[in-house]
Amino acid sequence: MDLGIGGKRALVCASSKGLGRGCAEALAAAGVELVMNARGAEALEDAAGVIRAAHGVQVTTIAADITDPAGRAEVLAAAGDVDILVTNAGGPPPGLWSDWDRDDFIAALDANMLAPIALMTALLPGMMDRGWGRVVNITSQSVKAPIPVLGLSNSARAGLTGYVAGTARQVAPHGVTINNLLPGIHATDRADALDRGVVQAEGITLDEARARRAATIPARRYGTAQEFGAMCAFLCSQHAGFVVGQNILLDGGAVNATL
Ligand code: NAP
């Protein structure tokens, strides 16, 4: 399917690895010029090189922390007038409700709620002026069903979801859509880190931890960054202009709910 976005320009945050990279690759495959970001320069340059070689699109890289105001300013300056914004950052650490103090919550809010809001605040006006734009926020299945060990994520992402629900309806008249993608477990470094936590806590092997988690998913496997990226690219496409303010689960059926 021709996504109709060849020649558009996208900022894909936190995209040297994992789900962000899957989104960057799928957009590049649709002919979109990229601005990619991550903190670590080496992996970022590697990813950009692979994407340039595979898809022949222009890729600009900015190594910076997207959750830090100075890093974000650097990224936004390089991004300029983008048509597409994919927000993403690392997820908060696991723990128990009784572990966290105010500083832990502020850090989670900065990374997973306020950073994407700041990016939207900066880029939505230009998209609205030009009459076309797409925003996809990478959130989590924890928005639909809380994950007990990820209380910081449950909290911060719920805040972002509320913001998007209202804002998406205000920018839609200008040809701009905002939607959230909610990953369940995908085979990335983040899933590995969470599984290693289970290995330590329960004295089992990594393979056992993975098998145990996969058994809880109706699809009986982890998702892939490629599948995730394909859905992101579709939401950014010309065909998805009527999809506004939605929260789309990609979880192999893990959240057991009718709606
Ligand atoms: P990942 O494999 O660990 O990749 C994270 C990517 O983001 C890397 O490129 C990393 O590069 C970059 N990054 C992290 N923090 C950053 C920051 N502050 N500024 C700029 N770049 C940053 O993670 P993932 O699995 O793709 O997860 C992406 C998001 O989805 C996370 O918020 C995660 O919590 C959420 N999620 C993931 C899953 C899953 O199963 N994978 C499920 C639910 C939710 P650097 O480290 O070099 O910066």
XYZ file of N, CA and C and ligand atoms in Angstrom:
825
model
N 0.851 -1.201 0.000
C 0.000 0.000 0.000
C 0.887 1.251 0.000
N 0.592 2.204 -0.868
C 1.323 3.470 -0.858
C 0.764 4.323 0.277
N 1.600 4.656 1.247
C 1.130 5.414 2.410
C 0.933 6.899 2.089
N 1.433 7.321 0.939
C 1.178 8.705 0.496
C 1.935 9.757 1.284
N 3.030 9.372 1.937
C 3.780 10.337 2.744
C 5.241 10.464 2.283
N 5.544 9.950 1.095
C 6.894 10.102 0.545
C 7.242 11.581 0.466
N 8.445 11.942 0.919
C 8.877 13.344 0.882
C 8.516 14.141 2.126
N 7.675 13.593 2.999
C 7.391 14.272 4.271
C 8.627 14.153 5.165
N 8.600 14.930 6.263
C 9.748 14.950 7.182
C 9.258 14.606 8.585
N 9.971 13.683 9.258
C 9.535 13.211 10.584
C 10.642 13.340 11.615
N 10.236 13.725 12.825
C 11.118 13.612 13.993
C 10.697 12.361 14.751
N 11.606 11.417 14.881
C 11.332 10.188 15.647
C 12.286 10.178 16.850
N 11.715 10.384 18.033
C 12.533 10.492 19.249
C 12.903 9.106 19.774
N 14.029 9.036 20.458
C 14.481 7.803 21.112
C 14.415 6.627 20.132
N 15.164 6.752 19.032
C 14.930 5.836 17.908
C 16.159 5.066 17.439
N 17.207 4.979 18.273
C 18.366 4.186 17.818
C 18.103 2.695 17.957
N 17.157 2.325 18.835
C 16.868 0.906 19.103
C 15.365 0.713 19.306
N 14.982 -0.542 19.390
C 13.646 -0.890 19.873
C 12.497 -0.324 19.046
N 11.448 0.070 19.751
C 10.206 0.477 19.090
C 10.382 1.765 18.299
N 11.137 2.717 18.845
C 11.389 3.972 18.121
C 12.087 3.694 16.807
N 13.055 2.803 16.846
C 13.760 2.449 15.607
C 12.818 1.764 14.615
N 11.947 0.907 15.129
C 10.970 0.260 14.244
C 10.130 1.311 13.526
N 9.731 2.352 14.247
C 8.938 3.436 13.636
C 9.771 4.178 12.593
N 11.030 4.475 12.944
C 11.906 5.198 12.006
C 12.079 4.386 10.719
N 12.299 3.092 10.863
C 12.520 2.248 9.675
C 11.275 2.205 8.789
N 10.109 2.068 9.428
C 8.881 1.961 8.629
C 8.571 3.288 7.931
N 8.841 4.401 8.587
C 8.611 5.699 7.937
C 9.605 5.891 6.788
N 10.857 5.504 7.013
C 11.862 5.618 5.944
C 11.455 4.762 4.749
N 10.914 3.575 5.019
C 10.475 2.694 3.930
C 9.348 3.331 3.125
N 8.607 4.257 3.760
C 7.534 4.976 3.051
C 8.060 6.246 2.396
N 9.379 6.439 2.430
C 9.977 7.581 1.736
C 10.046 8.858 2.563
N 9.917 8.714 3.889
C 9.924 9.895 4.770
C 11.360 10.222 5.180
N 11.691 11.514 5.105
C 12.995 12.011 5.552
C 12.990 12.064 7.087
N 14.078 11.651 7.717
C 14.050 11.479 9.179
C 14.983 12.401 9.935
N 14.530 12.801 11.131
C 15.423 13.311 12.170
C 15.327 12.288 13.294
N 16.456 11.622 13.585
C 16.475 10.568 14.608
C 17.224 11.060 15.833
N 16.817 10.552 16.986
C 17.413 10.985 18.252
C 17.607 9.802 19.197
N 18.657 9.875 19.998
C 18.891 8.984 21.152
C 20.033 9.631 21.924
N 20.300 9.134 23.132
C 21.410 9.728 23.896
C 22.756 9.215 23.393
N 22.845 7.925 23.151
C 24.121 7.322 22.750
C 24.385 7.552 21.265
N 25.513 8.260 20.959
C 25.791 8.637 19.573
C 26.116 7.428 18.696
N 26.809 6.446 19.258
C 27.304 5.360 18.410
C 26.146 4.526 17.829
N 25.263 4.085 18.708
C 24.128 3.278 18.220
C 23.242 4.098 17.294
N 23.139 5.390 17.587
C 22.307 6.273 16.746
C 22.891 6.373 15.334
N 24.208 6.580 15.255
C 24.846 6.670 13.927
C 24.730 5.344 13.180
N 24.892 4.236 13.909
C 24.751 2.911 13.275
C 23.361 2.757 12.662
N 22.344 3.082 13.469
C 20.961 2.928 13.000
C 20.699 3.823 11.794
N 21.180 5.073 11.877
C 20.953 6.016 10.768
C 21.620 5.504 9.492
N 22.831 4.951 9.645
C 23.559 4.437 8.479
C 22.807 3.297 7.811
N 22.278 2.396 8.628
C 21.531 1.244 8.088
C 20.289 1.757 7.340
N 19.605 2.726 7.926
C 18.357 3.225 7.312
C 18.644 3.980 6.010
N 19.694 4.809 6.017
C 20.058 5.519 4.772
C 20.350 4.514 3.659
N 21.140 3.490 4.011
C 21.545 2.502 2.992
C 20.341 1.719 2.490
N 19.419 1.385 3.397
C 18.283 0.534 2.994
C 17.236 1.319 2.220
N 17.018 2.586 2.563
C 15.855 3.294 2.022
C 16.195 4.557 1.220
N 17.459 4.976 1.249
C 17.882 6.116 0.440
C 17.251 7.437 0.843
N 16.792 7.540 2.091
C 16.217 8.817 2.542
C 17.270 9.597 3.336
N 17.049 10.906 3.439
C 17.946 11.745 4.231
C 17.666 11.508 5.725
N 18.709 11.295 6.502
C 18.549 11.076 7.952
C 19.503 12.003 8.704
N 18.927 12.852 9.559
C 19.729 13.725 10.427
C 19.721 13.115 11.817
N 20.856 13.120 12.513
C 20.907 12.523 13.862
C 21.257 13.585 14.890
N 20.596 13.523 16.028
C 20.918 14.409 17.147
C 21.041 13.548 18.404
N 22.265 13.417 18.918
C 22.487 12.663 20.157
C 22.219 13.587 21.336
N 21.097 13.365 22.021
C 20.709 14.231 23.140
C 19.647 13.520 23.962
N 19.511 13.963 25.213
C 18.471 13.419 26.095
C 17.176 14.187 25.837
N 16.186 13.487 25.301
C 14.934 14.148 24.902
C 14.112 14.579 26.124
N 14.448 14.052 27.297
C 13.696 14.420 28.504
C 14.286 15.661 29.188
N 15.426 16.113 28.681
C 16.105 17.270 29.265
C 15.810 18.499 28.400
N 15.409 19.632 28.991
C 15.019 20.788 28.179
C 16.100 21.234 27.187
N 17.375 21.196 27.604
C 18.447 21.632 26.692
C 18.591 20.642 25.530
N 18.533 19.338 25.841
C 18.631 18.321 24.792
C 17.464 18.443 23.823
N 16.287 18.657 24.394
C 15.081 18.772 23.554
C 15.184 19.983 22.629
N 15.727 21.100 23.155
C 15.866 22.311 22.334
C 16.791 22.036 21.153
N 17.851 21.277 21.404
C 18.788 20.934 20.329
C 18.074 20.105 19.252
N 17.285 19.136 19.704
C 16.567 18.262 18.763
C 15.560 19.085 17.957
N 14.826 19.940 18.642
C 13.798 20.738 17.954
C 14.434 21.704 16.947
N 15.591 22.255 17.289
C 16.266 23.183 16.364
C 16.660 22.442 15.092
N 17.143 21.207 15.236
C 17.546 20.436 14.058
C 16.333 19.955 13.270
N 15.244 19.699 13.997
C 14.060 19.129 13.335
C 13.386 20.157 12.427
N 13.295 21.406 12.878
C 12.619 22.437 12.072
C 11.157 22.105 11.884
N 10.663 22.374 10.657
C 9.229 22.212 10.378
C 8.914 20.769 9.994
N 8.778 19.887 10.967
C 8.472 18.493 10.609
C 6.962 18.314 10.413
N 6.618 17.340 9.580
C 5.208 17.003 9.317
C 4.719 15.920 10.271
N 5.662 15.127 10.764
C 5.336 13.948 11.581
C 6.209 13.973 12.829
N 5.570 13.709 13.984
C 6.310 13.622 15.250
C 5.989 12.285 15.904
N 7.024 11.512 16.227
C 6.841 10.299 17.029
C 7.556 10.544 18.350
N 6.783 10.594 19.450
C 7.424 10.819 20.754
C 7.714 9.486 21.426
N 8.849 9.457 22.122
C 9.281 8.229 22.788
C 10.421 8.592 23.720
N 10.620 7.793 24.748
C 11.771 7.911 25.666
C 11.822 6.599 26.438
N 12.892 6.380 27.169
C 12.973 5.175 27.981
C 11.857 5.155 29.018
N 11.472 3.947 29.430
C 10.419 3.815 30.440
C 10.991 3.902 31.848
N 10.142 4.213 32.844
C 10.599 4.304 34.228
C 11.019 2.939 34.778
N 11.816 2.932 35.853
C 12.243 1.658 36.449
C 11.089 0.957 37.155
N 11.175 -0.382 37.273
C 10.147 -1.112 38.027
C 10.336 -0.909 39.532
N 9.346 -1.309 40.303
C 9.423 -1.193 41.764
C 8.045 -1.398 42.363
N 7.917 -0.996 43.626
C 6.643 -1.145 44.334
C 6.069 0.218 44.673
N 4.776 0.290 44.840
C 4.122 1.568 45.144
C 4.746 2.264 46.351
N 5.300 1.457 47.278
C 5.846 2.032 48.513
C 7.297 2.501 48.358
N 7.899 2.256 47.155
C 9.317 2.609 46.953
C 9.537 4.071 46.604
N 8.530 4.728 46.014
C 8.802 5.956 45.283
C 8.487 7.211 46.077
N 9.388 8.195 45.931
C 9.121 9.500 46.539
C 8.832 10.517 45.424
N 8.705 11.768 45.834
C 8.320 12.813 44.886
C 9.290 12.893 43.700
N 10.591 12.800 43.982
C 11.587 12.923 42.908
C 11.428 11.820 41.858
N 11.083 10.607 42.319
C 10.873 9.502 41.361
C 9.684 9.813 40.442
N 8.629 10.348 41.046
C 7.458 10.686 40.222
C 7.765 11.825 39.256
N 8.520 12.834 39.743
C 8.854 13.962 38.859
C 9.679 13.460 37.667
N 10.630 12.550 37.922
C 11.457 12.020 36.826
C 10.592 11.271 35.814
N 9.650 10.463 36.311
C 8.779 9.708 35.398
C 7.866 10.654 34.618
N 7.342 11.669 35.302
C 6.475 12.633 34.607
C 7.265 13.393 33.554
N 8.500 13.797 33.895
C 9.335 14.512 32.923
C 9.549 13.672 31.667
N 9.876 12.395 31.864
C 10.236 11.545 30.723
C 9.023 11.123 29.907
N 7.952 10.712 30.573
C 6.873 10.010 29.862
C 5.572 10.789 29.771
N 5.561 12.014 30.311
C 4.383 12.861 30.140
C 4.793 14.264 29.641
N 5.679 14.937 30.397
C 5.958 16.335 30.071
C 6.847 16.499 28.842
N 7.763 15.539 28.600
C 8.598 15.647 27.392
C 7.746 15.549 26.122
N 6.877 14.525 25.996
C 6.038 14.501 24.789
C 5.116 15.710 24.676
N 4.630 16.208 25.808
C 3.764 17.396 25.748
C 4.566 18.600 25.252
N 5.804 18.749 25.740
C 6.640 19.881 25.294
C 6.920 19.776 23.795
N 7.154 18.556 23.309
C 7.414 18.375 21.869
C 6.175 18.742 21.051
N 5.013 18.316 21.527
C 3.775 18.663 20.810
C 3.533 20.177 20.848
N 3.759 20.783 22.012
C 3.550 22.233 22.131
C 4.418 22.974 21.122
N 5.641 22.480 20.924
C 6.562 23.146 20.002
C 6.183 22.923 18.541
N 5.694 21.725 18.211
C 5.553 21.374 16.788
C 4.125 21.448 16.242
N 3.131 21.383 17.115
C 1.745 21.418 16.609
C 1.410 22.722 15.881
N 1.842 23.894 16.378
C 1.443 25.132 15.671
C 1.863 25.141 14.205
N 3.083 24.684 13.908
C 3.550 24.652 12.513
C 2.713 23.691 11.678
N 2.418 22.519 12.244
C 1.588 21.544 11.514
C 0.214 22.149 11.227
N -0.351 22.829 12.217
C -1.693 23.423 12.045
C -1.653 24.526 10.979
N -0.614 25.341 11.002
C -0.488 26.404 9.987
C -0.425 25.812 8.585
N 0.282 24.669 8.469
C 0.450 24.053 7.139
C -0.730 23.154 6.770
N -1.632 22.925 7.735
C -2.864 22.180 7.446
C -2.695 20.677 7.369
N -1.576 20.157 7.866
C -1.368 18.703 7.837
C -0.332 18.331 8.894
N -0.612 17.297 9.634
C 0.383 16.815 10.593
C -0.056 15.506 11.214
N 0.923 14.754 11.697
C 0.654 13.481 12.370
C 1.541 13.387 13.610
N 0.917 13.070 14.746
C 1.677 12.815 15.968
C 1.317 11.428 16.472
N 2.327 10.631 16.757
C 2.124 9.324 17.387
C 2.974 9.299 18.656
N 2.318 9.048 19.787
C 3.039 8.910 21.051
C 3.153 7.434 21.393
N 4.363 6.990 21.704
C 4.550 5.611 22.169
C 4.304 5.613 23.676
N 3.222 4.943 24.106
C 2.918 4.909 25.539
C 3.078 3.472 26.035
N 2.021 2.828 26.476
C 2.159 1.465 27.007
C 0.788 0.836 27.211
N 0.758 -0.495 27.213
C -0.495 -1.189 27.558
C -0.897 -0.869 28.996
N 0.040 -0.344 29.784
C -0.262 -0.011 31.185
C -1.316 1.084 31.284
N -1.576 1.785 30.164
C -2.636 2.795 30.152
C -4.013 2.121 30.258
N -4.144 0.935 29.652
C -5.438 0.223 29.660
C -5.555 -0.702 30.860
N -4.429 -1.297 31.263
C -4.446 -2.256 32.371
C -3.142 -2.083 33.144
N -3.209 -1.631 34.391
C -1.985 -1.302 35.125
C -1.070 -2.505 35.278
N 0.242 -2.252 35.164
C 1.238 -3.298 35.388
C 1.779 -3.064 36.803
N 1.557 -4.023 37.721
C 1.865 -3.776 39.134
C 3.272 -3.237 39.400
N 4.307 -3.781 38.730
C 5.674 -3.322 39.037
C 6.032 -2.018 38.335
N 5.125 -1.504 37.503
C 5.453 -0.287 36.756
C 4.515 0.865 37.137
N 4.370 1.084 38.424
C 3.475 2.141 38.900
C 3.843 3.526 38.401
N 5.147 3.779 38.227
C 5.564 5.093 37.724
C 5.098 5.270 36.278
N 5.198 4.194 35.502
C 4.730 4.226 34.111
C 3.208 4.346 34.068
N 2.512 3.547 34.887
C 1.040 3.615 34.928
C 0.595 5.060 35.144
N 1.285 5.762 36.042
C 0.870 7.104 36.444
C 1.190 8.141 35.360
N 2.449 8.168 34.937
C 2.863 9.215 33.991
C 2.146 9.072 32.648
N 1.977 7.840 32.185
C 1.372 7.652 30.861
C -0.131 7.943 30.887
N -0.754 7.723 32.043
C -2.169 8.094 32.159
C -2.324 9.604 32.002
N -1.376 10.363 32.553
C -1.419 11.824 32.417
C -1.298 12.249 30.971
N -0.360 11.647 30.234
C -0.198 11.975 28.811
C -1.458 11.611 28.030
N -2.048 10.482 28.377
C -3.243 10.013 27.659
C -4.400 11.005 27.826
N -4.547 11.536 29.029
C -5.589 12.534 29.258
C -5.343 13.799 28.444
N -4.080 14.214 28.394
C -3.728 15.417 27.618
C -4.056 15.212 26.131
N -3.688 14.041 25.619
C -3.913 13.761 24.193
C -5.412 13.702 23.884
N -6.190 13.122 24.798
C -7.631 12.979 24.547
C -8.258 14.346 24.280
N -7.861 15.343 25.053
C -8.417 16.683 24.849
C -7.788 17.404 23.674
N -6.465 17.346 23.591
C -5.742 18.136 22.586
C -6.010 17.631 21.170
N -6.107 16.308 21.001
C -6.310 15.752 19.660
C -7.565 16.338 19.011
N -8.601 16.566 19.833
C -9.858 17.104 19.286
C -9.743 18.591 18.940
N -8.780 19.263 19.546
C -8.612 20.687 19.267
C -7.765 20.943 18.019
N -6.855 20.025 17.692
C -6.010 20.249 16.514
C -6.569 19.563 15.265
N -7.498 18.633 15.456
C -8.041 17.886 14.307
C -8.657 18.785 13.226
N -9.326 19.901 13.589
C -9.893 20.744 12.526
C -8.836 21.304 11.569
N -7.571 21.245 11.972
C -6.486 21.798 11.151
C -5.734 20.711 10.379
N -6.322 19.530 10.281
C -5.678 18.463 9.496
C -4.571 17.748 10.240
N -4.557 17.916 11.558
C -3.490 17.306 12.362
C -4.099 16.225 13.252
N -3.534 15.035 13.230
C -4.030 13.965 14.107
C -2.992 13.642 15.180
N -3.495 13.330 16.375
C -2.634 12.814 17.457
C -3.250 11.501 17.926
N -2.442 10.463 17.969
C -2.881 9.156 18.471
C -1.763 8.536 19.300
N -2.141 7.590 20.142
C -1.157 6.893 20.972
C -1.077 5.423 20.572
N 0.132 4.902 20.528
C 0.333 3.467 20.327
C 0.737 2.857 21.656
N 0.033 1.789 22.046
C 0.219 1.172 23.366
C 0.880 -0.197 23.208
N 2.215 -0.254 23.359
C 2.848 -1.563 23.217
C 2.582 -2.464 24.414
N 2.261 -3.727 24.115
C 2.424 -4.783 25.102
C 3.872 -5.230 24.995
N 4.143 -6.457 25.398
C 5.550 -6.881 25.397
C 6.074 -7.092 23.975
N 7.171 -6.388 23.695
C 7.874 -6.518 22.420
C 9.316 -6.923 22.703
N 9.897 -7.638 21.764
C 11.270 -8.124 21.947
C 12.258 -6.989 21.709
N 12.562 -6.243 22.759
C 13.528 -5.138 22.686
C 14.399 -5.183 23.938
N 15.369 -4.274 24.019
C 16.237 -4.209 25.211
C 15.419 -3.952 26.474
N 14.357 -3.147 26.337
C 13.525 -2.832 27.505
C 12.877 -4.117 28.055
N 12.327 -4.936 27.169
C 11.709 -6.194 27.610
C 12.761 -7.099 28.247
N 13.964 -7.091 27.660
C 15.070 -7.873 28.217
C 15.382 -7.438 29.641
N 15.424 -6.118 29.857
C 15.759 -5.599 31.191
C 14.692 -6.027 32.199
N 13.420 -5.957 31.786
C 12.345 -6.360 32.697
C 12.427 -7.865 32.976
N 12.720 -8.654 31.943
C 12.837 -10.106 32.142
C 14.023 -10.441 33.044
N 15.113 -9.687 32.924
C 16.283 -9.939 33.791
C 15.939 -9.652 35.251
N 15.038 -8.694 35.467
C 14.567 -8.427 36.830
C 13.857 -9.656 37.394
N 13.059 -10.323 36.573
C 12.349 -11.541 37.001
C 13.360 -12.662 37.277
N 14.389 -12.752 36.407
C 15.443 -13.771 36.594
C 16.063 -13.605 37.975
N 16.383 -12.360 38.319
C 17.027 -12.091 39.616
C 16.081 -12.369 40.777
N 14.838 -11.918 40.634
C 13.887 -12.036 41.740
C 13.496 -13.492 41.988
N 13.438 -14.288 40.911
C 12.859 -15.626 41.070
C 13.848 -16.765 40.844
N 15.094 -16.421 40.524
C 16.125 -17.455 40.373
C 15.850 -18.407 39.221
N 15.264 -17.900 38.139
C 15.031 -18.744 36.948
C 15.934 -18.236 35.820
N 15.977 -18.964 34.709
C 16.822 -18.522 33.588
C 16.057 -17.493 32.763
N 16.814 -16.790 31.910
C 16.194 -15.770 31.050
C 15.185 -16.425 30.096
N 15.557 -17.592 29.562
C 14.634 -18.299 28.657
C 13.341 -18.666 29.377
N 13.488 -19.097 30.642
C 12.279 -19.442 31.414
C 11.416 -18.208 31.654
N 12.086 -17.092 31.974
C 11.334 -15.853 32.225
C 10.568 -15.442 30.970
N 11.233 -15.564 29.814
C 10.583 -15.184 28.543
C 9.416 -16.118 28.230
N 9.662 -17.410 28.419
C 8.614 -18.403 28.111
C 7.405 -18.187 29.026
N 7.693 -17.862 30.279
C 6.602 -17.651 31.236
C 5.769 -16.430 30.814
N 6.473 -15.373 30.379
C 5.730 -14.174 29.966
C 4.965 -14.412 28.666
N 5.624 -15.095 27.717
C 4.963 -15.348 26.423
C 3.685 -16.165 26.632
N 3.710 -17.053 27.633
C 2.539 -17.911 27.893
C 1.333 -17.095 28.371
N 1.573 -15.863 28.866
C 0.454 -15.023 29.324
C -0.175 -14.227 28.172
N 0.435 -14.303 26.992
C -0.034 -13.518 25.841
C -0.807 -14.452 24.903
N -2.054 -14.127 24.554
C -2.797 -15.025 23.661
C -2.039 -15.362 22.367
N -1.272 -14.422 21.815
C -0.500 -14.717 20.599
C 0.705 -15.615 20.889
N 0.995 -15.859 22.188
C 2.065 -16.765 22.639
C 3.452 -16.373 22.132
N 3.667 -15.061 21.983
C 5.002 -14.599 21.591
C 5.108 -13.117 21.910
N 6.330 -12.592 21.834
C 6.536 -11.151 21.968
C 6.284 -10.494 20.604
N 5.885 -9.231 20.623
C 5.758 -8.483 19.373
C 7.131 -8.093 18.847
N 7.161 -7.637 17.609
C 8.432 -7.194 17.024
C 8.384 -5.689 16.748
N 9.574 -5.097 16.729
C 9.668 -3.656 16.434
C 9.172 -3.373 15.014
N 9.314 -4.357 14.110
C 8.855 -4.154 12.724
C 7.334 -4.034 12.682
N 6.653 -4.926 13.415
C 5.180 -4.867 13.448
C 4.724 -3.532 14.032
N 5.410 -3.139 15.094
C 5.053 -1.889 15.772
C 5.259 -0.697 14.821
N 6.396 -0.702 14.127
C 6.705 0.391 13.196
C 5.691 0.474 12.070
N 5.230 -0.674 11.592
C 4.261 -0.679 10.486
C 2.968 0.010 10.907
N 2.520 -0.234 12.134
C 1.303 0.426 12.614
C 1.532 1.924 12.780
N 2.713 2.285 13.254
C 3.045 3.706 13.396
C 3.003 4.392 12.022
N 3.624 3.773 11.032
C 3.660 4.384 9.694
C 2.243 4.518 9.134
N 1.392 3.523 9.394
C 0.009 3.623 8.902
C -0.701 4.818 9.559
N -0.502 4.981 10.883
C -1.150 6.115 11.568
C -0.636 7.456 11.040
N 0.588 7.453 10.528
C 1.167 8.685 9.982
C 0.795 8.879 8.508
N 0.081 7.928 7.939
C -0.167 7.945 6.492
C -1.345 8.843 6.122
N -1.500 9.028 4.809
C -2.649 9.783 4.300
C -3.957 9.060 4.602
N -3.896 7.738 4.763
C -5.120 6.950 4.952
C -5.702 7.074 6.357
N -4.929 7.618 7.298
C -5.337 7.599 8.710
C -5.809 8.974 9.201
N -6.195 9.838 8.278
C -6.583 11.197 8.664
C -7.848 11.278 9.510
N -8.628 10.195 9.544
C -9.885 10.196 10.316
C -9.707 9.482 11.655
N -8.485 9.076 11.954
C -8.189 8.404 13.238
C -7.662 9.479 14.181
N -8.483 9.846 15.152
C -8.173 11.013 15.999
C -8.290 10.641 17.479
N -7.230 10.874 18.232
C -7.274 10.718 19.689
C -7.473 9.293 20.156
N -6.975 8.327 19.383
C -7.188 6.924 19.742
C -5.992 6.337 20.486
N -6.277 5.291 21.246
C -5.245 4.550 21.984
C -5.252 3.130 21.446
N -4.250 2.810 20.652
C -4.262 1.542 19.911
C -3.284 0.558 20.550
N -3.867 -0.531 21.047
C -3.076 -1.569 21.721
C -2.411 -2.476 20.702
N -1.119 -2.734 20.904
C -0.415 -3.749 20.111
C 0.172 -4.711 21.138
N -0.617 -5.712 21.507
C -0.226 -6.517 22.673
C -0.497 -8.012 22.507
N -0.766 -8.476 21.302
C -1.021 -9.903 21.098
C -2.220 -10.412 21.879
N -3.104 -9.483 22.288
C -4.302 -9.879 23.031
C -4.105 -9.928 24.542
N -2.962 -9.414 25.031
C -2.636 -9.575 26.464
C -3.634 -8.887 27.392
N -4.120 -7.717 26.994
C -5.116 -7.042 27.836
C -6.468 -7.703 27.582
N -7.018 -8.315 28.621
C -8.250 -9.095 28.479
C -9.456 -8.185 28.683
N -9.910 -7.554 27.581
C -11.015 -6.607 27.680
C -11.793 -6.630 26.381
N -13.101 -6.362 26.465
C -13.936 -6.372 25.263
C -13.676 -5.119 24.418
N -13.486 -3.979 25.086
C -13.230 -2.721 24.366
C -11.871 -2.171 24.747
P 14.599 0.146 24.223
O 14.692 -1.057 23.362
O 15.321 0.168 25.526
O 15.024 1.413 23.326
C 14.970 2.681 23.859
C 15.487 3.685 22.830
O 15.250 4.986 23.339
C 16.980 3.598 22.594
O 17.253 4.007 21.271
C 17.542 4.600 23.598
O 18.827 5.035 23.228
C 16.471 5.691 23.486
N 16.317 6.523 24.680
C 16.028 6.085 25.939
N 15.947 7.135 26.762
C 16.150 8.245 26.013
C 16.200 9.637 26.301
N 15.999 10.087 27.552
N 16.445 10.517 25.297
C 16.650 10.066 24.045
N 16.628 8.766 23.715
C 16.390 7.859 24.683
O 13.084 0.462 24.619
P 11.733 0.035 23.850
O 11.366 -1.355 24.233
O 11.839 0.400 22.427
O 10.663 0.970 24.603
C 10.288 2.238 24.119
C 9.211 2.786 25.041
O 8.086 1.899 25.015
C 9.648 2.892 26.504
O 9.091 4.026 27.096
C 9.060 1.632 27.125
O 8.829 1.773 28.507
C 7.759 1.516 26.337
N 7.236 0.135 26.354
C 7.975 -0.875 25.855
C 7.464 -2.164 25.903
C 8.269 -3.337 25.381
O 7.849 -4.472 25.590
N 9.368 -3.155 24.704
C 6.204 -2.402 26.446
C 5.465 -1.325 26.935
C 6.004 -0.054 26.890
P 19.853 5.645 24.330
O 19.804 4.727 25.511
O 21.165 5.685 23.646
O 19.330 7.005 24.653
